[in-house]
PDB file of C-alpha atoms and ligand atoms in Angstrom:
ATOM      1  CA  UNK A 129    -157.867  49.334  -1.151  1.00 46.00           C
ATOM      2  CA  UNK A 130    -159.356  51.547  -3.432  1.00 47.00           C
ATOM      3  CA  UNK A 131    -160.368  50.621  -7.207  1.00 52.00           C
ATOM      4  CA  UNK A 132    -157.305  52.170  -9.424  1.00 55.00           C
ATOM      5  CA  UNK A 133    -158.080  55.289 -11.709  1.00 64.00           C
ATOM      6  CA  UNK A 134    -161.745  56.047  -9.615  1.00 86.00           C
ATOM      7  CA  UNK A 135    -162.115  59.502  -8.867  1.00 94.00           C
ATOM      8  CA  UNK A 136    -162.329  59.867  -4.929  1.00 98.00           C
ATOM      9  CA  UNK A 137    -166.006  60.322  -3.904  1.00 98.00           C
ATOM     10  CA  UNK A 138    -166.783  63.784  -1.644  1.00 98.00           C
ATOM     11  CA  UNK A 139    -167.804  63.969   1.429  1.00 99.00           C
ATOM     12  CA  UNK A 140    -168.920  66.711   3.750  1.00 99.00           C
ATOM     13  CA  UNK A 141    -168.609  65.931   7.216  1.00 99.00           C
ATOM     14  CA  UNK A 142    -170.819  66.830  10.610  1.00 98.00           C
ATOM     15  CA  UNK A 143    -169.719  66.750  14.014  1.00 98.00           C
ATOM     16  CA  UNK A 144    -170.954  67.968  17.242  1.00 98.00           C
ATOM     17  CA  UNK A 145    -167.969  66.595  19.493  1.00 98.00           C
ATOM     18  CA  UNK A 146    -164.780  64.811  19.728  1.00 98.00           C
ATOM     19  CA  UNK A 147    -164.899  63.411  16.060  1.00 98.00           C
ATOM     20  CA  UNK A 148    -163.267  60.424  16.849  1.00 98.00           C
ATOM     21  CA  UNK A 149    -165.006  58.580  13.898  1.00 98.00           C
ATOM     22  CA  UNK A 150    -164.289  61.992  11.916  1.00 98.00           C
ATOM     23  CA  UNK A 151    -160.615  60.897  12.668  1.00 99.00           C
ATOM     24  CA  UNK A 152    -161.085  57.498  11.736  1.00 99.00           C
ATOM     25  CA  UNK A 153    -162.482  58.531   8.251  1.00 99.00           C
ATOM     26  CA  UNK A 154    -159.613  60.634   7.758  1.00 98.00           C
ATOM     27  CA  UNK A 155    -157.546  58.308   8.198  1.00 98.00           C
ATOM     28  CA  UNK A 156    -159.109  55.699   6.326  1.00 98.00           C
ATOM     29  CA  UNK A 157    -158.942  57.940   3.308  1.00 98.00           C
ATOM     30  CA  UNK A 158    -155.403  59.280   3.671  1.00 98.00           C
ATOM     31  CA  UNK A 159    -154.565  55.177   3.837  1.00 98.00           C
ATOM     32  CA  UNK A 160    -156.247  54.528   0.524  1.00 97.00           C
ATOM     33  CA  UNK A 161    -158.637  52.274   2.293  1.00 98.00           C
ATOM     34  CA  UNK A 162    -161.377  54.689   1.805  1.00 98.00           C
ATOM     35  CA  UNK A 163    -161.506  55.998  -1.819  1.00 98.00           C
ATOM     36  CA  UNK A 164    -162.761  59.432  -0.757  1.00 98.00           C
ATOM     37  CA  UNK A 165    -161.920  62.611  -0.055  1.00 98.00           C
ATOM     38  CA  UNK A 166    -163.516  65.120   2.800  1.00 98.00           C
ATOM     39  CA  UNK A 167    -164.048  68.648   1.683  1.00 98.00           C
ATOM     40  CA  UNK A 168    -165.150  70.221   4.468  1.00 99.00           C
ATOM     41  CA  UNK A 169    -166.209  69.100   8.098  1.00 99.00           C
ATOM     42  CA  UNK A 170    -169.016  71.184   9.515  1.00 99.00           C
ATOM     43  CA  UNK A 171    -169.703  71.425  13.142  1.00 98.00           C
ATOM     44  CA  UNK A 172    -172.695  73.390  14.826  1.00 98.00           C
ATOM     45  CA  UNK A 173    -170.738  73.622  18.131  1.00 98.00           C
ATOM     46  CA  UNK A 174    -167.312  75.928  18.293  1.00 98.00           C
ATOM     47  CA  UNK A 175    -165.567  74.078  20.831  1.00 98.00           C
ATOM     48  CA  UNK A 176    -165.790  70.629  18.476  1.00 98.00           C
ATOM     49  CA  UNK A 177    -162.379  68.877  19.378  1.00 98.00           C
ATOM     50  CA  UNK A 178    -163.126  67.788  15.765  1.00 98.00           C
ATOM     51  CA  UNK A 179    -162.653  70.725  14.327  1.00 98.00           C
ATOM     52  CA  UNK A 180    -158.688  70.462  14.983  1.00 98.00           C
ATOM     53  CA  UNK A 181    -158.703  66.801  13.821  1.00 99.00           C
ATOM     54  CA  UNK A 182    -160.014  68.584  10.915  1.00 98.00           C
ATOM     55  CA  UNK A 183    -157.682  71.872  10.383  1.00 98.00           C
ATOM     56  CA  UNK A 184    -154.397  69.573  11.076  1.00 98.00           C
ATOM     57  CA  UNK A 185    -155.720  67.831   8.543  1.00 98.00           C
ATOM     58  CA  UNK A 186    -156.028  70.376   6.293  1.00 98.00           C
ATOM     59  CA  UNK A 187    -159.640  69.873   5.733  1.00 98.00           C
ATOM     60  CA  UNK A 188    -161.841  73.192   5.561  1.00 98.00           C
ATOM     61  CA  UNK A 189    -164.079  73.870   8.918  1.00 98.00           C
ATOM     62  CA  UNK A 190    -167.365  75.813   9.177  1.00 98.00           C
ATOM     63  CA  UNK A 191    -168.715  76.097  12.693  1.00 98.00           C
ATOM     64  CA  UNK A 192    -172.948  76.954  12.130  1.00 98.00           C
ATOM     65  CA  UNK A 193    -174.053  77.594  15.893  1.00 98.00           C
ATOM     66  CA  UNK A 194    -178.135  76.356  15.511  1.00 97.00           C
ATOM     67  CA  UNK A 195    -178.512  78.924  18.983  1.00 96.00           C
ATOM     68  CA  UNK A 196    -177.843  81.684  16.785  1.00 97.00           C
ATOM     69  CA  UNK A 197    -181.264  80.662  14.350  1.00 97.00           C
ATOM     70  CA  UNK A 198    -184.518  81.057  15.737  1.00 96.00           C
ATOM     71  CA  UNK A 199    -185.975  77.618  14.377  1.00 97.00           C
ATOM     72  CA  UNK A 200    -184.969  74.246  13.552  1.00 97.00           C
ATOM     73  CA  UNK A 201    -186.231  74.787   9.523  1.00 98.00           C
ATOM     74  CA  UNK A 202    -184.387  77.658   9.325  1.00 98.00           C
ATOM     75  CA  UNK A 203    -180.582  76.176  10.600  1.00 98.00           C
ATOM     76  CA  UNK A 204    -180.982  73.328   8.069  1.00 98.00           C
ATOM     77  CA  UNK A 205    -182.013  75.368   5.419  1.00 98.00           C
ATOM     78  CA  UNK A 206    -178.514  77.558   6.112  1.00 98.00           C
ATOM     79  CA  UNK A 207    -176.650  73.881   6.573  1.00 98.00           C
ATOM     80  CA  UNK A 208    -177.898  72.453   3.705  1.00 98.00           C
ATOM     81  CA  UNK A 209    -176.248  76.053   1.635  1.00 98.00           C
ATOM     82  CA  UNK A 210    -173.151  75.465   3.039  1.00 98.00           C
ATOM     83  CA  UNK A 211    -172.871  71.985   2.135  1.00 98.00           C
ATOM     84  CA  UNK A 212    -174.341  72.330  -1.212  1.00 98.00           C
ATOM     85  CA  UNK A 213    -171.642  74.210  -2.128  1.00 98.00           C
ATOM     86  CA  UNK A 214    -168.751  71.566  -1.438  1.00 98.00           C
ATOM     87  CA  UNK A 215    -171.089  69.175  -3.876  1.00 98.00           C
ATOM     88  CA  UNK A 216    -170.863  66.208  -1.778  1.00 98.00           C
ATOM     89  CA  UNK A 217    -171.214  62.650  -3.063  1.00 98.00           C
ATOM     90  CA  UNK A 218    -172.387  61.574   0.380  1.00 98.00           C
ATOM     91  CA  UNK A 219    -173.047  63.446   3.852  1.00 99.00           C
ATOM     92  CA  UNK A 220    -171.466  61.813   6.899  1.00 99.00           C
ATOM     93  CA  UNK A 221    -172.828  62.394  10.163  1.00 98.00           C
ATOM     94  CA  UNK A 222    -170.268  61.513  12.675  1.00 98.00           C
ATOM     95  CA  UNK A 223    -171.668  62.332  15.861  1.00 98.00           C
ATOM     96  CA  UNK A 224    -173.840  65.217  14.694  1.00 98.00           C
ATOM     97  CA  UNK A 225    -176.001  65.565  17.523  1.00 97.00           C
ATOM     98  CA  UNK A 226    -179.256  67.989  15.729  1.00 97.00           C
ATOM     99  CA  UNK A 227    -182.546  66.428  14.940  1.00 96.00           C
ATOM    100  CA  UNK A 228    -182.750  66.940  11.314  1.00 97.00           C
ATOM    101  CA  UNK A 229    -186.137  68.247   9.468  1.00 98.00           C
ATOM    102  CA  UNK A 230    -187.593  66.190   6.839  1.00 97.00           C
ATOM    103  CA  UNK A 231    -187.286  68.867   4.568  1.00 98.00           C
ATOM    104  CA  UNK A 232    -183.553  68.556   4.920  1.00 98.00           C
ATOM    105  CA  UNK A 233    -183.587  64.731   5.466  1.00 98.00           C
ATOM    106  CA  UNK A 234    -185.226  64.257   1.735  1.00 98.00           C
ATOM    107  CA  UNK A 235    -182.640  66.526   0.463  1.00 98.00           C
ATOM    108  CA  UNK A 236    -179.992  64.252   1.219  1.00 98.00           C
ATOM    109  CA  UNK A 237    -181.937  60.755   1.036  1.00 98.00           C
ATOM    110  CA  UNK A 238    -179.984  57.738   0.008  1.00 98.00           C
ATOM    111  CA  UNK A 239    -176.371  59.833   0.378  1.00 98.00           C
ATOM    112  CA  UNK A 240    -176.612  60.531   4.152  1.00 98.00           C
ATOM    113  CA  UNK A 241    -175.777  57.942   6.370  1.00 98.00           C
ATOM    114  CA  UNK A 242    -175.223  58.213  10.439  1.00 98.00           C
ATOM    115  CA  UNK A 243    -173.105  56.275  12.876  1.00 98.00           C
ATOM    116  CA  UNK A 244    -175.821  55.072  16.050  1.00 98.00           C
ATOM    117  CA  UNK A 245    -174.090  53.245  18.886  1.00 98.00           C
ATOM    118  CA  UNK A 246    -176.388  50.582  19.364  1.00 98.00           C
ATOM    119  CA  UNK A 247    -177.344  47.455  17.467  1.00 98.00           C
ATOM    120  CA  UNK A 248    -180.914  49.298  15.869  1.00 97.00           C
ATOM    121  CA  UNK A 249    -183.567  49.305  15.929  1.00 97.00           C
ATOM    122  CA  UNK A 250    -182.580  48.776  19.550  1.00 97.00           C
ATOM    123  CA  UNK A 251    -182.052  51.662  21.773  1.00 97.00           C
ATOM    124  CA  UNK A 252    -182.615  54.771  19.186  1.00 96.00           C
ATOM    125  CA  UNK A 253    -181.854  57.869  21.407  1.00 96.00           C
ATOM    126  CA  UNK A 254    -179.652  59.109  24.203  1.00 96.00           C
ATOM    127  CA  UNK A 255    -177.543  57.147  26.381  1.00 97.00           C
ATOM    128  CA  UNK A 256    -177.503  54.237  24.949  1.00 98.00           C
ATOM    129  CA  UNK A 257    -174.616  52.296  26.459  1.00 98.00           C
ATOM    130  CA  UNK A 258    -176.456  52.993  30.082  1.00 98.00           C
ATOM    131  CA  UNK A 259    -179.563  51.931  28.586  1.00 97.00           C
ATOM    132  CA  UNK A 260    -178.315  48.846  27.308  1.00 97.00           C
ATOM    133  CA  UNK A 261    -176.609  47.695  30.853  1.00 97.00           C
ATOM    134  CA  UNK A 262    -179.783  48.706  32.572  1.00 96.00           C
ATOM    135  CA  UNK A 263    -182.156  46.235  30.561  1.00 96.00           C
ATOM    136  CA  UNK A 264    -179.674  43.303  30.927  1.00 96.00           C
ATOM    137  CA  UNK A 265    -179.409  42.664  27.418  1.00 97.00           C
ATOM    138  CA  UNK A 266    -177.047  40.354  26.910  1.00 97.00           C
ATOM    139  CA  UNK A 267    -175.276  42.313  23.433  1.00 97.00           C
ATOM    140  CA  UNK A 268    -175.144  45.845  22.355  1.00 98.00           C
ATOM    141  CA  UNK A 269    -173.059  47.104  19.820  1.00 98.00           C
ATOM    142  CA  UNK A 270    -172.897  50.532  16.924  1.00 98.00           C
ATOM    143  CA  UNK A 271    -175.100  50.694  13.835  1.00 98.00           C
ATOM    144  CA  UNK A 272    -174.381  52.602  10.645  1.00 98.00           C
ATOM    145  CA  UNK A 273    -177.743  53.605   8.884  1.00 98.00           C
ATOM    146  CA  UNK A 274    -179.314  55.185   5.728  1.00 98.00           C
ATOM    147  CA  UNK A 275    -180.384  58.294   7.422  1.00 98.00           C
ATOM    148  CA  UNK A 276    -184.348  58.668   6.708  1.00 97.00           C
ATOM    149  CA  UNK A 277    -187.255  61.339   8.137  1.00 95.00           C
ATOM    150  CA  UNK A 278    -187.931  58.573  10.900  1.00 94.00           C
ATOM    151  CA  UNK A 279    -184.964  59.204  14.017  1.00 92.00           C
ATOM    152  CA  UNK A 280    -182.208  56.972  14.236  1.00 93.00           C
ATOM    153  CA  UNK A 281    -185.057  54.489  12.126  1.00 94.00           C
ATOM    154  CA  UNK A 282    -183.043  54.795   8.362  1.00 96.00           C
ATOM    155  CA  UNK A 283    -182.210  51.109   7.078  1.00 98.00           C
ATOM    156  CA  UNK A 284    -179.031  49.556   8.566  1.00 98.00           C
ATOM    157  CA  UNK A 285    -176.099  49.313   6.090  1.00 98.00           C
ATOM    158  CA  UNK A 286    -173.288  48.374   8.779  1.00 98.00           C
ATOM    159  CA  UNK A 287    -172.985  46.778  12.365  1.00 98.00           C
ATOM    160  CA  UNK A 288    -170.771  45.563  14.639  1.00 98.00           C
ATOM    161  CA  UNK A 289    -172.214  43.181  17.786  1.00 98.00           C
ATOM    162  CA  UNK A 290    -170.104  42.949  21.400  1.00 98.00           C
ATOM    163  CA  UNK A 291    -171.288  40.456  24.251  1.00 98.00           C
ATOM    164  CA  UNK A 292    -172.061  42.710  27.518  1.00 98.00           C
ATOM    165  CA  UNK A 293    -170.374  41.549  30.465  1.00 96.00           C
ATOM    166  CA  UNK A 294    -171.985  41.488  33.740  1.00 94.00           C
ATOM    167  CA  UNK A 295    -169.010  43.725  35.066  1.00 96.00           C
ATOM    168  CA  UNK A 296    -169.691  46.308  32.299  1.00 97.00           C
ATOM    169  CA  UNK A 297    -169.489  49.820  33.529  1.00 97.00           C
ATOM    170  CA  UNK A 298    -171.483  52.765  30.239  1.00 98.00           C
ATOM    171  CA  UNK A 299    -167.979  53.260  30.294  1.00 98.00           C
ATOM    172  CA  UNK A 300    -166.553  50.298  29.673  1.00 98.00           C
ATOM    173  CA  UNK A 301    -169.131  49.382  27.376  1.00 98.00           C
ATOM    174  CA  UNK A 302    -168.680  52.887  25.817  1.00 98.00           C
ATOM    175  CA  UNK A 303    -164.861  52.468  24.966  1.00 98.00           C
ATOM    176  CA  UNK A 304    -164.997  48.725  23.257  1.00 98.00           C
ATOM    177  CA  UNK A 305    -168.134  50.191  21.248  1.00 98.00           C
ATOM    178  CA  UNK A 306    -166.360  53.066  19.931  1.00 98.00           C
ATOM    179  CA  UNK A 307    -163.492  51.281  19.131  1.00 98.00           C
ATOM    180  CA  UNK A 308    -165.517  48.813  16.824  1.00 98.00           C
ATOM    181  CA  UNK A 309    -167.335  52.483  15.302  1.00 98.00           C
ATOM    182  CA  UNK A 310    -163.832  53.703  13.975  1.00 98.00           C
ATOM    183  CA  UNK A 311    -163.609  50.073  12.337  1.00 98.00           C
ATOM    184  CA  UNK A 312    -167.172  49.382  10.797  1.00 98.00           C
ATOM    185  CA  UNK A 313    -167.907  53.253   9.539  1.00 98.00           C
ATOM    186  CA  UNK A 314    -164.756  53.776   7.603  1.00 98.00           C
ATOM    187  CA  UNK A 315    -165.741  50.566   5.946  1.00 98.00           C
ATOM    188  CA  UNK A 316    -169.464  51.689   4.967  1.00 98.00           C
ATOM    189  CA  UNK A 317    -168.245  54.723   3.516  1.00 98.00           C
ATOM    190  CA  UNK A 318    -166.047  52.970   1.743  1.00 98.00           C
ATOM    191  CA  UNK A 319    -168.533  50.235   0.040  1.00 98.00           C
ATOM    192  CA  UNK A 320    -170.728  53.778  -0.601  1.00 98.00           C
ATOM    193  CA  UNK A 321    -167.709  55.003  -3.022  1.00 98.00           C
ATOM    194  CA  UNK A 322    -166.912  52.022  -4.722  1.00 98.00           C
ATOM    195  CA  UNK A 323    -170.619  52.017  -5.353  1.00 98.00           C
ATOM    196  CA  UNK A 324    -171.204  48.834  -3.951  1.00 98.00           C
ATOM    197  CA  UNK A 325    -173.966  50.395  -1.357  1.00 98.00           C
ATOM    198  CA  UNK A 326    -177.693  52.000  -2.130  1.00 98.00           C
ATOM    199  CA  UNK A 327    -180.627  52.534  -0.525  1.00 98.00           C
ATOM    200  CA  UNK A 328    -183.580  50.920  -2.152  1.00 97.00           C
ATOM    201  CA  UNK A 329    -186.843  52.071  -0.935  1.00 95.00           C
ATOM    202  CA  UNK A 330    -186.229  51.941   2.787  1.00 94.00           C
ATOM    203  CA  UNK A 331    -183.829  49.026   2.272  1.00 97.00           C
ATOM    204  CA  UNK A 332    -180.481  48.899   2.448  1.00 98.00           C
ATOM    205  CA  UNK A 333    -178.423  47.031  -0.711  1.00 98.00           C
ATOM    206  CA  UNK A 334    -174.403  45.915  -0.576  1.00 98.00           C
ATOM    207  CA  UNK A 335    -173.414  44.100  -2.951  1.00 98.00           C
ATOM    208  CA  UNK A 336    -177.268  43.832  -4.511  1.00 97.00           C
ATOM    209  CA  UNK A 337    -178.611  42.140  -1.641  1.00 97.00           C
ATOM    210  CA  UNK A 338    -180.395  43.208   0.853  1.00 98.00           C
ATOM    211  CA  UNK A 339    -178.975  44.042   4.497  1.00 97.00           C
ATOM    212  CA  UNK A 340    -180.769  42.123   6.817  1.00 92.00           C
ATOM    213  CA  UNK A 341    -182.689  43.945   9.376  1.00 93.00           C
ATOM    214  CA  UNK A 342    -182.454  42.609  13.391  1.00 94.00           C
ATOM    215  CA  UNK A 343    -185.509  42.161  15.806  1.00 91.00           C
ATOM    216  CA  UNK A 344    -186.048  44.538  18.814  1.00 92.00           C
ATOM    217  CA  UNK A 345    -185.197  43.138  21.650  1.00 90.00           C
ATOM    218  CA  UNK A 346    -188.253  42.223  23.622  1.00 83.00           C
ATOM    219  CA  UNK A 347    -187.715  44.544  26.257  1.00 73.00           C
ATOM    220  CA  UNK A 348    -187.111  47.701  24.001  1.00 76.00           C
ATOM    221  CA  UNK A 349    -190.079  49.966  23.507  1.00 62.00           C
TER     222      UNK A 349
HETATM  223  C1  LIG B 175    -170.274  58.272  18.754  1.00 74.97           C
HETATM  224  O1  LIG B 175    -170.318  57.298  19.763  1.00 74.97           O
HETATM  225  C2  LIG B 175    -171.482  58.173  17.858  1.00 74.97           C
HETATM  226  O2  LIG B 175    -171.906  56.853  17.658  1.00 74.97           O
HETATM  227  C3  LIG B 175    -172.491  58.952  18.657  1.00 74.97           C
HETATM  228  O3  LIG B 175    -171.784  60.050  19.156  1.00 74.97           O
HETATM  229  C4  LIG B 175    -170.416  59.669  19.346  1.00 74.97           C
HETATM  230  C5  LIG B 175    -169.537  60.672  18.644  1.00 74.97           C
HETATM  231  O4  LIG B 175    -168.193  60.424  18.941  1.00 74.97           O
HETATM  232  N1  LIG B 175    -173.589  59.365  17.866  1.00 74.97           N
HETATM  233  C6  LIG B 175    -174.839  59.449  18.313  1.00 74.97           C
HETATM  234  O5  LIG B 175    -175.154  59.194  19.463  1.00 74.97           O
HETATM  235  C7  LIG B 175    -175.868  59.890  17.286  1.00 74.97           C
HETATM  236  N2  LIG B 175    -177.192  59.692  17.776  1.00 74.97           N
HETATM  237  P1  LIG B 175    -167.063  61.103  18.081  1.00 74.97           P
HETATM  238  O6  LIG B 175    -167.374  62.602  18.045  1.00 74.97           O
HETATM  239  O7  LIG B 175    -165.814  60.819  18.850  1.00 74.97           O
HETATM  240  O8  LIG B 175    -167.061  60.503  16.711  1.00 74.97           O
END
């Protein structure tokens, strides 16, 4: 529940897709678990599903098409406008699929974080759940991380870990790790705006302590 009398942090939003874990944030904050409210969700695609989560929602939508800007520096320069002007607390990237410059990256650095479905530093990249069954590791799972300059590298604040059974389909594998997503990111936004979460150099802090990091699997490059 959220700490009586705190003023709801704000968030901006970005989505590329579905926004299932958009949906779950919304929720989270319309239950009072989540002691935040979303100003606006941006997505860079028009046909976002998320977008509607968003508008029956009655959340404020901006669709920024990155084909329509002829370089990478130049779309997050316009994002990073558009989002400055909602004043966010803390950028969420739910399933924002862009490559983000540096430039912007810094902007944002230690109130960006970004939902990763795989138990980092494992797997960083595309396809993850196929990845996972093809190296025969025996658990995967969905990271939520600082986001830093270094790709899908940002210090982890929030994971959840599922055994991989040997009759997992990506698909299969897909479903039970977004189902823990919608639990574990509502929950790291929500330590971010009761101010129990930082980042600390390139470490991540709940609580004061440090989140510990895991080891690469041995057969992760
Ligand atoms: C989620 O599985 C999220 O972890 C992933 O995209 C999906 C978005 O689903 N993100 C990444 O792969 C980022 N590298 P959603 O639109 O239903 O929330």
């Amino acid at each position: 529940m959220t700490e009586a009398g705190q003023t709801p942090l704000p968030l901006v939003v970005l989505i590329s897709g579905s926004g299932s874990n958009l949906q779950a944030i919304i929720d989270a904050c319309a239950n009072g678990q989540v002691n935040a409210e979303i100003k606006a969700v941006i997505s860079n695609k028009a046909d976002a599903f998320g977008l509607k989560r968003a508008q029956r929602a009655n959340i404020p939508t901006h669709v920024l098409d990155h084909s329509l800007f002829g370089n990478r520096q130049s779309f997050d320069r316009a994002l990073k406008k558009l989002i400055d002007g909602y004043q966010p607390g803390l950028l969420v990237l739910a399933g924002f699929m862009r490559i983000l410059t540096a430039e912007f990256v810094n902007h944002y650095l230690g109130r960006m974080l970004n939902i990763h479905p795989s138990l980092l530093p494992n797997f960083q990249g595309l396809n993850t759940h196929q990845r996972a069954i093809e190296s025969g590791v025996k658990q995967h799972g969905v990271s939520v991380h600082f986001v830093t300059p270094e790709l899908d590298g940002g210090p982890v604040v929030n994971r959840a870990i599922i055994d991989v059974d040997s009759s997992d389909t990506t698909e299969s594998l897909g479903k039970r790790v977004l189902a823990e997503e919608h639990k574990i990111y509502p929950e790291a936004v929500s330590w971010f705006a009761n101010g129990r979460l930082q980042l600390n150099g390139n470490q991540a802090m709940l609580d004061g302590e440090p989140v510990p990091a895991l080891e690469k699997y041995a057969n992760e490059t």
